[in-house]
Tab-separated table of C-alpha atoms in Angstrom:
chain	number	residue	atom	x	y	z
I	297	MET	CA	-33.671	10.625	7.242
I	298	HIS	CA	-32.662	7.755	5.020
I	299	LEU	CA	-29.002	7.305	4.020
I	300	THR	CA	-26.863	4.629	2.442
I	301	LEU	CA	-23.467	4.094	3.981
I	302	GLU	CA	-20.744	2.140	2.251
I	303	PHE	CA	-17.494	0.877	3.713
I	304	ALA	CA	-14.571	-0.330	1.611
I	305	GLY	CA	-10.832	-0.905	1.577
I	306	GLY	CA	-10.898	-2.925	4.758
I	307	ALA	CA	-13.101	-0.508	6.734
I	308	GLU	CA	-15.958	-2.980	6.372
I	309	LEU	CA	-14.151	-5.318	8.764
I	310	LEU	CA	-15.102	-2.977	11.569
I	311	PHE	CA	-18.751	-3.130	10.623
I	312	GLY	CA	-19.401	-6.828	10.610
I	313	LYS	CA	-17.764	-7.246	7.188
I	314	GLN	CA	-20.823	-5.639	5.695
I	315	LYS	CA	-20.048	-3.164	2.937
I	316	ASN	CA	-23.465	-1.620	2.462
I	317	HIS	CA	-25.642	-0.262	5.211
I	318	SER	CA	-29.019	1.297	4.686
I	319	ILE	CA	-29.845	3.444	7.675
I	320	ASP	CA	-32.483	5.790	8.942
I	321	LEU	CA	-31.430	8.599	11.181
I	322	PRO	CA	-33.957	9.870	13.686
I	323	ASP	CA	-35.296	13.301	12.850
I	324	ASN	CA	-34.280	15.862	15.354
I	325	ASN	CA	-34.408	19.606	15.622
I	326	SER	CA	-30.901	20.279	14.406
I	327	SER	CA	-29.989	18.792	11.069
I	328	TRP	CA	-27.454	16.043	10.631
I	329	THR	CA	-23.873	16.712	9.587
I	330	ILE	CA	-21.004	14.332	8.906
I	331	ARG	CA	-19.725	15.210	12.348
I	332	THR	CA	-22.914	14.131	14.065
I	333	LEU	CA	-23.231	11.148	11.730
I	334	LEU	CA	-19.844	9.904	12.902
I	335	VAL	CA	-21.010	10.064	16.487
I	336	TRP	CA	-24.106	8.112	15.511
I	337	ILE	CA	-21.996	5.536	13.643
I	338	ARG	CA	-19.731	5.114	16.610
I	339	GLU	CA	-22.626	4.507	18.930
I	340	ASN	CA	-24.790	2.392	16.674
I	341	LEU	CA	-22.784	0.637	13.965
I	342	LEU	CA	-19.171	0.339	14.973
I	343	ARG	CA	-18.760	-3.202	16.251
I	344	GLU	CA	-15.219	-3.018	17.480
I	345	ARG	CA	-12.006	-0.988	17.637
I	346	PRO	CA	-13.381	2.538	17.255
I	347	GLU	CA	-9.860	3.958	17.211
I	348	LEU	CA	-9.294	2.262	13.857
I	349	PHE	CA	-12.064	4.325	12.285
I	350	ILE	CA	-12.499	7.507	14.261
I	351	GLN	CA	-9.878	9.945	15.480
I	352	GLY	CA	-11.082	12.863	17.522
I	353	ASP	CA	-14.271	14.084	15.924
I	354	SER	CA	-13.228	13.042	12.425
I	355	VAL	CA	-12.280	9.876	10.634
I	356	ARG	CA	-8.795	8.515	10.981
I	357	PRO	CA	-6.413	10.040	8.412
I	358	GLY	CA	-6.084	7.600	5.552
I	359	ILE	CA	-9.833	7.059	5.312
I	360	LEU	CA	-11.294	8.801	2.283
I	361	VAL	CA	-14.858	10.075	2.571
I	362	LEU	CA	-16.996	10.479	-0.537
I	363	ILE	CA	-20.470	11.979	-0.434
I	364	ASN	CA	-22.387	10.963	-3.542
I	365	ASP	CA	-18.991	10.157	-5.109
I	366	ILE	CA	-17.674	13.640	-4.400
I	367	ASP	CA	-14.610	14.277	-2.221
I	368	TRP	CA	-15.834	15.599	1.124
I	369	GLU	CA	-13.116	18.225	1.093
I	370	LEU	CA	-15.075	19.902	-1.683
I	371	LEU	CA	-18.248	19.881	0.358
I	372	ASP	CA	-17.378	21.412	3.748
I	373	GLY	CA	-15.986	18.203	5.236
I	374	LEU	CA	-17.317	17.512	8.713
I	375	ASN	CA	-19.790	20.375	8.495
I	376	TYR	CA	-21.563	19.116	5.412
I	377	GLN	CA	-25.279	18.985	6.031
I	378	LEU	CA	-26.685	15.598	5.130
I	379	LYS	CA	-29.647	15.355	2.795
I	380	SER	CA	-32.077	12.512	2.510
I	381	ASN	CA	-30.852	9.594	0.375
I	382	ASP	CA	-27.247	10.785	0.376
I	383	ASN	CA	-24.676	8.057	-0.218
I	384	ILE	CA	-21.647	8.243	2.047
I	385	LEU	CA	-18.657	6.073	1.243
I	386	PHE	CA	-15.785	5.486	3.660
I	387	VAL	CA	-12.766	3.930	1.908
I	388	SER	CA	-9.738	2.974	3.919
I	389	THR	CA	-6.493	3.505	2.025
I	390	LEU	CA	-4.462	2.084	4.899
I	391	HIS	CA	-2.790	-1.255	4.868
I	392	GLY	CA	-4.386	-4.044	6.767
I	393	GLY	CA	-7.615	-2.099	6.726
C	108	MET	CA	17.851	34.603	17.949
C	109	CYS	CA	15.509	31.946	16.665
C	110	GLN	CA	12.213	33.353	17.709
C	111	VAL	CA	9.163	33.336	15.562
C	112	ASN	CA	6.906	36.271	16.204
C	113	GLU	CA	3.861	34.919	14.464
C	114	GLU	CA	2.200	38.171	13.575
C	115	ASP	CA	5.286	39.600	11.941
C	116	ASP	CA	6.582	36.577	10.137
C	117	GLU	CA	5.271	36.753	6.597
C	118	ILE	CA	6.367	33.289	5.685
C	119	PHE	CA	4.574	31.800	8.662
C	120	GLN	CA	1.384	33.656	7.788
C	121	ALA	CA	1.550	32.506	4.212
C	122	LEU	CA	2.064	28.913	5.331
C	123	LYS	CA	-0.830	29.112	7.755
C	124	SER	CA	-3.162	30.474	5.116
C	125	THR	CA	-2.272	27.627	2.781
C	126	ILE	CA	-3.116	25.107	5.452
C	127	ASN	CA	-6.408	26.691	6.373
C	128	LYS	CA	-7.510	27.313	2.830
C	129	THR	CA	-10.768	25.584	2.142
C	130	PRO	CA	-11.333	25.361	-1.581
C	131	THR	CA	-14.329	27.563	-2.095
C	132	ASN	CA	-13.915	27.264	-5.830
C	133	ARG	CA	-15.666	24.018	-6.653
C	134	LYS	CA	-15.092	24.068	-10.350
C	135	CYS	CA	-12.534	21.864	-12.016
C	136	MET	CA	-9.202	23.572	-12.491
C	137	SER	CA	-8.897	22.600	-16.146
C	138	CYS	CA	-12.402	22.811	-17.511
C	139	ASP	CA	-15.426	24.470	-16.021
C	140	GLU	CA	-17.306	21.402	-14.898
C	141	ASP	CA	-18.182	20.664	-11.293
C	142	ALA	CA	-15.269	19.163	-9.438
C	143	CYS	CA	-15.553	15.798	-7.738
C	144	VAL	CA	-12.158	15.308	-6.135
C	145	ILE	CA	-9.184	17.256	-4.833
C	146	VAL	CA	-5.785	16.030	-5.898
C	147	ARG	CA	-2.275	17.106	-5.003
C	148	ILE	CA	-2.227	20.179	-2.770
C	149	ALA	CA	-5.629	21.713	-3.406
C	150	ASP	CA	-6.458	21.165	-7.059
C	151	PRO	CA	-10.102	20.404	-7.695
C	152	MET	CA	-10.829	18.237	-10.699
C	153	CYS	CA	-13.962	16.986	-12.391
C	154	ARG	CA	-14.377	13.315	-13.050
C	155	LYS	CA	-13.287	13.410	-16.672
C	156	CYS	CA	-10.189	15.543	-16.056
C	157	PHE	CA	-9.255	13.453	-13.029
C	158	GLU	CA	-9.379	10.230	-15.010
C	159	GLU	CA	-7.340	11.742	-17.795
C	160	PHE	CA	-4.836	13.020	-15.254
C	161	PHE	CA	-4.619	9.637	-13.570
C	162	ILE	CA	-4.262	7.599	-16.726
C	163	HIS	CA	-1.813	10.084	-18.171
C	164	LYS	CA	0.405	9.895	-15.095
C	165	PHE	CA	0.422	6.128	-15.329
C	166	ARG	CA	1.076	5.924	-19.068
C	167	SER	CA	3.720	8.609	-19.210
C	168	THR	CA	5.549	6.997	-16.297
C	169	LEU	CA	5.558	3.719	-18.173
C	170	SER	CA	6.573	5.041	-21.538
C	171	LYS	CA	9.336	7.224	-20.121
C	172	SER	CA	12.744	6.063	-21.242
C	173	ASN	CA	11.407	3.049	-23.079
C	174	ILE	CA	11.251	0.719	-20.127
C	175	PHE	CA	9.713	-2.209	-21.940
C	176	GLY	CA	11.011	-3.981	-24.979
C	177	ARG	CA	8.586	-5.140	-27.605
C	178	GLY	CA	7.208	-8.561	-26.693
C	179	GLU	CA	9.094	-8.578	-23.404
C	180	HIS	CA	7.704	-10.922	-20.786
C	181	VAL	CA	6.565	-8.950	-17.788
C	182	LEU	CA	5.289	-10.230	-14.457
C	183	ILE	CA	2.621	-8.235	-12.658
C	184	ALA	CA	2.593	-8.696	-8.890
C	185	TYR	CA	-1.038	-8.957	-7.893
C	186	SER	CA	-2.049	-8.905	-4.256
C	187	GLY	CA	-5.779	-8.418	-4.615
C	188	GLY	CA	-5.550	-5.017	-2.970
C	189	PRO	CA	-6.768	-1.718	-4.439
C	190	SER	CA	-3.439	-0.610	-5.922
C	191	SER	CA	-2.609	-3.816	-7.728
C	192	THR	CA	-6.216	-4.178	-8.898
C	193	ALA	CA	-6.094	-0.676	-10.394
C	194	LEU	CA	-2.721	-1.578	-11.887
C	195	LEU	CA	-4.167	-4.633	-13.604
C	196	HIS	CA	-7.083	-2.627	-14.905
C	197	LEU	CA	-4.842	0.047	-16.396
C	198	ILE	CA	-2.447	-2.467	-17.904
C	199	ALA	CA	-5.334	-4.406	-19.425
C	200	GLU	CA	-6.581	-1.211	-21.034
C	201	GLY	CA	-3.111	-0.331	-22.216
C	202	LEU	CA	-2.656	-3.737	-23.790
C	203	SER	CA	-6.040	-3.833	-25.486
C	204	VAL	CA	-6.269	-3.677	-29.227
C	205	ASN	CA	-7.895	-0.254	-29.306
C	206	ALA	CA	-5.456	1.433	-26.970
C	207	ARG	CA	-3.693	4.580	-28.019
C	208	ARG	CA	0.051	3.926	-28.116
C	209	ARG	CA	-0.637	0.367	-27.148
C	210	LEU	CA	1.661	-1.289	-24.626
C	211	GLN	CA	3.838	-3.884	-26.289
C	212	PHE	CA	4.802	-6.357	-23.600
C	213	GLN	CA	3.492	-9.819	-22.743
C	214	ALA	CA	1.753	-9.837	-19.389
C	215	HIS	CA	1.943	-12.561	-16.777
C	216	VAL	CA	0.350	-12.259	-13.365
C	217	ALA	CA	1.697	-13.621	-10.087
C	218	PHE	CA	-0.372	-14.088	-6.963
C	219	ILE	CA	1.026	-15.214	-3.649
C	220	ASP	CA	-1.579	-17.106	-1.704
C	221	GLU	CA	-1.258	-16.178	1.959
C	222	SER	CA	-4.512	-17.729	3.056
C	223	SER	CA	-2.726	-20.285	5.224
C	224	LEU	CA	-1.698	-17.392	7.452
C	225	TYR	CA	-5.048	-15.621	7.644
C	226	PRO	CA	-8.022	-17.848	8.273
C	227	ASP	CA	-10.407	-15.072	7.225
C	228	ALA	CA	-9.220	-14.885	3.649
C	229	ILE	CA	-11.674	-17.375	2.209
C	230	ASP	CA	-12.001	-18.179	-1.458
C	231	ILE	CA	-9.378	-15.689	-2.461
C	232	ARG	CA	-7.678	-18.138	-4.766
C	233	GLU	CA	-10.866	-18.832	-6.689
C	234	LYS	CA	-11.646	-15.154	-7.005
C	235	VAL	CA	-8.181	-14.404	-8.352
C	236	ILE	CA	-8.379	-17.256	-10.859
C	237	ASP	CA	-11.755	-16.024	-11.970
C	238	ARG	CA	-10.527	-12.502	-12.505
C	239	ILE	CA	-7.189	-13.198	-14.140
C	240	THR	CA	-7.780	-16.378	-16.071
C	241	ASN	CA	-11.437	-16.179	-16.919
C	242	GLN	CA	-11.868	-12.459	-17.372
C	243	LEU	CA	-8.496	-11.134	-18.428
C	244	HIS	CA	-6.951	-14.296	-19.929
C	245	TYR	CA	-3.431	-13.623	-18.733
C	246	PRO	CA	-1.157	-16.472	-17.668
C	247	LEU	CA	-1.555	-16.685	-13.910
C	248	HIS	CA	1.063	-18.076	-11.554
C	249	ILE	CA	-0.194	-18.779	-8.095
C	250	VAL	CA	2.260	-19.749	-5.422
C	251	SER	CA	1.488	-20.437	-1.821
C	252	ILE	CA	3.526	-18.478	0.685
C	253	ASP	CA	4.496	-21.858	2.154
C	254	ASP	CA	5.820	-22.969	-1.215
C	255	ASN	CA	8.724	-25.390	-1.084
C	256	LEU	CA	8.809	-25.602	2.689
C	257	ASP	CA	8.810	-28.821	4.693
C	258	ASN	CA	5.181	-28.498	5.598
C	259	ASP	CA	2.461	-25.881	5.742
C	260	ASN	CA	3.132	-25.130	9.370
C	261	THR	CA	6.786	-24.162	9.113
C	262	LEU	CA	6.152	-20.559	8.171
C	263	LYS	CA	3.167	-20.225	10.461
C	264	LYS	CA	5.181	-21.525	13.371
C	265	LEU	CA	8.055	-19.229	12.532
C	266	LEU	CA	5.862	-16.179	12.368
C	267	PHE	CA	3.572	-16.760	15.274
C	268	GLN	CA	5.645	-18.714	17.749
C	269	GLN	CA	9.222	-17.847	17.017
C	270	THR	CA	8.950	-14.178	16.102
C	271	LYS	CA	8.594	-11.664	18.867
C	272	SER	CA	7.051	-8.626	17.244
C	273	LEU	CA	4.509	-7.705	14.599
C	274	THR	CA	7.172	-5.556	12.983
C	275	ALA	CA	9.413	-8.572	12.516
C	276	ARG	CA	6.524	-10.628	11.139
C	277	GLU	CA	5.606	-7.973	8.593
C	278	GLU	CA	9.207	-7.647	7.504
C	279	LEU	CA	9.729	-11.385	7.158
C	280	ILE	CA	6.591	-11.760	5.075
C	281	ARG	CA	7.606	-8.834	2.901
C	282	ARG	CA	11.009	-10.350	2.181
C	283	ARG	CA	9.587	-13.794	1.555
C	284	LYS	CA	7.051	-12.415	-0.908
C	285	LEU	CA	9.711	-10.526	-2.832
C	286	LYS	CA	11.838	-13.643	-3.005
C	287	LEU	CA	8.925	-15.702	-4.277
C	288	LEU	CA	8.075	-13.069	-6.884
C	289	PHE	CA	11.643	-13.032	-8.148
C	290	ASP	CA	11.625	-16.816	-8.322
C	291	ILE	CA	8.433	-16.863	-10.380
C	292	ALA	CA	9.752	-14.160	-12.705
C	293	ILE	CA	12.979	-16.020	-13.312
C	294	ARG	CA	11.207	-19.318	-13.843
C	295	GLU	CA	8.768	-17.791	-16.335
C	296	LYS	CA	11.541	-15.863	-18.059
C	297	CYS	CA	10.023	-12.497	-17.193
C	298	THR	CA	12.615	-9.773	-17.140
C	299	LYS	CA	10.440	-7.180	-15.445
C	300	LEU	CA	8.332	-7.259	-12.302
C	301	ILE	CA	5.634	-4.584	-12.032
C	302	THR	CA	4.318	-3.726	-8.582
C	303	GLY	CA	1.452	-1.496	-7.564
C	304	ASP	CA	3.365	0.344	-4.838
C	305	ASN	CA	1.873	3.805	-4.585
C	306	CYS	CA	3.484	6.998	-3.363
C	307	THR	CA	1.750	7.083	0.002
C	308	LYS	CA	2.690	3.534	0.840
C	309	LEU	CA	6.254	4.050	-0.345
C	310	ALA	CA	6.595	7.136	1.831
C	311	ALA	CA	5.472	5.149	4.869
C	312	GLN	CA	7.806	2.334	3.859
C	313	ILE	CA	10.715	4.744	3.576
C	314	LEU	CA	10.265	6.085	7.098
C	315	SER	CA	9.689	2.605	8.453
C	316	ASP	CA	12.832	1.308	6.760
C	317	MET	CA	14.916	4.128	8.106
C	318	ALA	CA	13.695	3.351	11.598
C	319	GLN	CA	14.849	-0.230	11.173
C	320	GLY	CA	18.293	0.474	9.843
C	321	LYS	CA	17.454	-0.003	6.173
C	322	GLY	CA	18.127	3.624	5.222
C	323	ALA	CA	20.821	2.475	2.807
C	324	HIS	CA	18.166	1.117	0.480
C	325	VAL	CA	15.508	3.819	0.462
C	326	ALA	CA	16.750	5.456	-2.698
C	327	LEU	CA	16.488	2.117	-4.480
C	328	GLU	CA	13.047	1.358	-3.107
C	329	CYS	CA	11.508	4.479	-4.565
C	330	ASN	CA	13.054	4.113	-7.990
C	331	LEU	CA	10.848	3.729	-10.990
C	332	THR	CA	13.084	0.974	-12.253
C	333	ASP	CA	14.923	-0.951	-9.605
C	334	THR	CA	17.779	-3.067	-10.877
C	335	THR	CA	18.622	-4.628	-7.520
C	336	ASN	CA	18.206	-8.053	-9.039
C	337	ASP	CA	20.381	-8.718	-12.092
C	338	LEU	CA	17.812	-10.805	-13.825
C	339	VAL	CA	14.552	-9.092	-12.915
C	340	THR	CA	13.989	-5.353	-12.852
C	341	ILE	CA	11.262	-4.014	-10.584
C	342	VAL	CA	9.044	-1.340	-12.142
C	343	ARG	CA	6.819	0.898	-10.026
C	344	PRO	CA	4.458	2.843	-12.283
C	345	PHE	CA	2.357	4.144	-9.375
C	346	ARG	CA	5.287	5.718	-7.594
C	347	GLU	CA	3.906	9.209	-8.157
C	348	ILE	CA	0.289	8.353	-7.549
C	349	MET	CA	-1.283	8.741	-4.117
C	350	SER	CA	-3.403	6.123	-2.421
C	351	LYS	CA	-6.298	8.600	-2.398
C	352	GLU	CA	-6.133	8.940	-6.186
C	353	ILE	CA	-6.192	5.188	-6.611
C	354	ALA	CA	-9.190	4.866	-4.286
C	355	MET	CA	-11.007	7.574	-6.251
C	356	TYR	CA	-10.186	6.024	-9.609
C	357	ASN	CA	-11.365	2.613	-8.435
C	358	ARG	CA	-14.610	4.053	-7.167
C	359	LEU	CA	-15.374	5.981	-10.325
C	360	ASN	CA	-14.747	2.890	-12.439
C	361	SER	CA	-16.376	0.400	-10.067
C	362	ILE	CA	-13.104	-1.468	-9.715
C	363	GLU	CA	-13.335	-3.789	-6.750
C	364	SER	CA	-10.328	-5.007	-4.871
C	365	LEU	CA	-10.426	-8.637	-3.860
C	366	GLN	CA	-8.963	-8.546	-0.409
C	367	ASN	CA	-7.619	-6.200	2.169
C	368	ILE	CA	-6.360	-8.554	4.801
C	369	ASP	CA	-2.742	-8.850	5.828
C	370	ILE	CA	-0.803	-9.687	8.938
C	371	SER	CA	-1.483	-6.362	10.604
C	372	THR	CA	-5.203	-6.138	9.901
C	373	MET	CA	-7.181	-5.046	12.943
C	374	SER	CA	-4.054	-4.472	14.966
C	375	GLY	CA	-3.590	-1.196	16.782
C	376	ILE	CA	-2.276	1.919	15.114
C	377	GLN	CA	0.990	1.650	16.988
C	378	SER	CA	1.430	-2.089	16.827
C	379	SER	CA	4.310	-2.124	14.370
C	380	ILE	CA	6.871	0.286	13.010
C	381	PHE	CA	5.234	0.306	9.604
C	382	LYS	CA	1.804	1.043	11.071
C	383	LEU	CA	3.290	3.870	13.101
C	384	SER	CA	4.932	5.457	10.112
C	385	GLU	CA	1.854	4.930	7.951
C	386	THR	CA	-0.217	6.668	10.631
C	387	LEU	CA	2.315	9.492	10.801
C	388	VAL	CA	2.414	9.991	7.056
C	389	ASN	CA	-1.357	10.014	6.714
C	390	ASP	CA	-1.832	12.296	9.713
C	391	LEU	CA	0.654	14.810	8.351
C	392	GLN	CA	-0.653	14.536	4.826
C	393	ARG	CA	-4.074	15.654	5.971
C	394	GLN	CA	-2.822	19.033	7.124
C	395	PHE	CA	0.234	19.371	4.905
C	396	PRO	CA	-0.597	17.848	1.527
C	397	SER	CA	2.973	17.961	0.291
C	398	THR	CA	4.212	15.586	3.005
C	399	VAL	CA	4.271	12.467	0.896
C	400	SER	CA	5.915	14.000	-2.113
C	401	THR	CA	8.545	15.674	0.062
C	402	ILE	CA	9.478	12.418	1.786
C	403	PHE	CA	9.614	10.771	-1.569
C	404	ARG	CA	11.714	13.306	-3.392
C	405	THR	CA	14.137	13.562	-0.506
C	406	SER	CA	14.655	9.817	-0.335
C	407	ASP	CA	15.313	9.691	-4.025
C	408	LYS	CA	18.476	11.650	-3.329
C	409	LEU	CA	19.777	9.585	-0.431
C	410	GLU	CA	22.083	7.444	-2.511
C	411	LYS	CA	24.618	5.413	-0.683
C	412	ASN	CA	27.676	3.585	-1.879
C	413	LEU	CA	26.699	-0.016	-1.702
C	414	LYS	CA	28.534	-3.250	-2.263
C	415	SER	CA	27.929	-5.396	-5.287
C	416	GLU	CA	26.968	-8.448	-3.248
C	417	ARG	CA	23.369	-8.885	-2.217
C	418	CYS	CA	21.807	-9.543	1.131
C	419	ASP	CA	20.545	-13.103	1.211
C	420	LEU	CA	17.429	-12.079	3.072
C	421	CYS	CA	16.095	-8.930	1.430
C	422	CYS	CA	17.868	-9.168	-1.946
C	423	TYR	CA	19.139	-5.593	-1.779
C	424	PRO	CA	22.853	-4.700	-2.001
C	425	LEU	CA	24.876	-5.113	1.151
C	426	ASP	CA	25.738	-2.026	3.132
C	427	LEU	CA	28.309	-3.756	5.329
C	428	ASP	CA	31.711	-5.182	4.469
C	429	GLU	CA	31.922	-8.850	3.665
C	430	ASP	CA	33.307	-9.852	7.035
C	431	GLN	CA	30.776	-7.726	8.919
C	432	SER	CA	27.833	-9.031	6.953
C	433	LEU	CA	28.693	-12.682	7.317
C	434	LEU	CA	26.243	-14.509	9.519
C	435	SER	CA	27.775	-16.924	11.999
C	436	ASP	CA	24.798	-18.304	13.899
C	437	GLN	CA	24.236	-21.789	12.503
C	438	ASP	CA	20.571	-21.948	13.343
C	439	ARG	CA	19.786	-18.701	11.595
C	440	ILE	CA	21.847	-19.693	8.600
C	441	LYS	CA	19.767	-22.829	8.300
C	442	LEU	CA	16.596	-20.783	8.617
C	443	ILE	CA	17.579	-18.447	5.819
C	444	HIS	CA	18.542	-21.294	3.559
C	445	GLN	CA	15.226	-22.934	4.211
C	446	LEU	CA	13.014	-19.911	3.652
C	447	PHE	CA	14.882	-17.585	1.370
C	448	ASP	CA	17.261	-19.620	-0.686
C	449	THR	CA	15.652	-22.045	-2.994
C	450	ARG	CA	18.610	-22.904	-5.073
C	451	SER	CA	21.971	-22.758	-3.387
C	452	ASP	CA	23.707	-25.325	-1.230
C	453	SER	CA	22.866	-25.183	2.451
C	454	ASN	CA	26.540	-24.990	3.285
C	455	ASP	CA	27.015	-21.709	1.490
C	456	PRO	CA	27.868	-18.748	3.672
C	457	VAL	CA	25.087	-16.259	4.303
C	458	HIS	CA	25.497	-12.509	4.152
C	459	VAL	CA	22.941	-10.094	5.502
C	460	CYS	CA	22.631	-6.332	5.500
C	461	TYR	CA	22.417	-4.262	8.657
C	462	ALA	CA	18.618	-4.107	8.788
C	463	CYS	CA	18.184	-7.818	8.164
C	464	ARG	CA	20.710	-8.633	10.849
C	465	ARG	CA	18.665	-6.603	13.320
C	466	LEU	CA	15.513	-8.270	12.081
C	467	LEU	CA	16.941	-11.709	12.726
C	468	ARG	CA	17.486	-10.846	16.357
C	469	ASP	CA	13.725	-10.876	16.782
C	470	VAL	CA	13.481	-14.388	15.418
C	471	GLN	CA	14.173	-17.515	17.450
C	472	PRO	CA	15.551	-20.019	14.946
C	473	ASN	CA	14.283	-23.054	16.772
C	474	LEU	CA	12.033	-23.643	19.704
C	475	GLN	CA	14.540	-25.680	21.697
C	476	SER	CA	16.560	-22.606	22.509
C	477	ASN	CA	13.639	-21.254	24.517
C	478	GLN	CA	14.014	-24.041	27.007
C	479	GLU	CA	17.472	-23.037	28.141
């Protein structure tokens, strides 16, 4: 499944300073959710300091998640089922990224 | 006695249901369009209503009680971050010829170049010049954070070799930046200084300040208009706007911030008092969305009787008596005169408030004293 991930507000510093990532998730039997995407990100994209991005099974509080420019709180949050070509934006509103 | 039997307690049940409420209604609260963001406690809003809400909050805050005089010279503190970039954008719109109830002041922009402290902040000066001078055409005043010091290494040495903790470094930089901003404003005859401090950040700042003994000043720091300095009034139009709302507004309008690096970038979530309190505020806010506004509104009421003299380090009114606030350590007096006092004689006595006195304990005034 193809997705575009964007990181902003300082979050990009944890991903090689790259703001845009075009990724392809392997197809598996169960569909992808934000929760499983975060696990994938942690294992495949996060270059350093995972605790600055992920807390528990969610993102660190202070990081806003937008799915196709819509607040993830309106879309089931961690349980949102990803669709092909979704755009997920992670903006850090914390100081110092 | 004080025992909460959860099943019986109605208030507790009501509170729990508020926390667990997932907004199943995805329509905007004002019109019937699809919502794109949740603001405040659990209010869904569509893009159009959200932008109106955001801009309205900003404009009504500014036009309350006639803050600005017609043609008044106003200095906008620009850091390159998301809040101050949104601030610039909104002010530019408010000043434009077509604006409804057009803003009537003369805008200047100040940028403090900290790139000597952070090697990663490349080209920031050029980007700022491009945005302010070439695109917006406002008078831009750039000052290096090492401005007026003996050499470019003085501040760097002070921060990285002579200061023990990240907390102390953050606090020193914060005070130095405020001092520089005041200096620019006075030099350019600007009577107001507008900052992009948002509600979330201010709430974290309030808790952090209290933890460092600066509780006397929290009521002043969350004021819309802060008359701490006689000559320059600080204005905080974003004081009721959350960092999430700013991030959303920037995204919807493709407003890019220029930099996000500061002294505590990439440091751990418990590496300084401010980072701790910021983490706390954001953690709580996630489950209890009225956290920030509660901290804020409470601090607003914590007024303290303060002296009329100012602290020479942080510029806020002294909370100690004159004899208690007088600094006696010669080395530290020299340090303050060098970094924070651009005009007065270096033999003048130095007074500091309680928090700044504690801050100075974390700073070694000169390296020789380490050899004893």
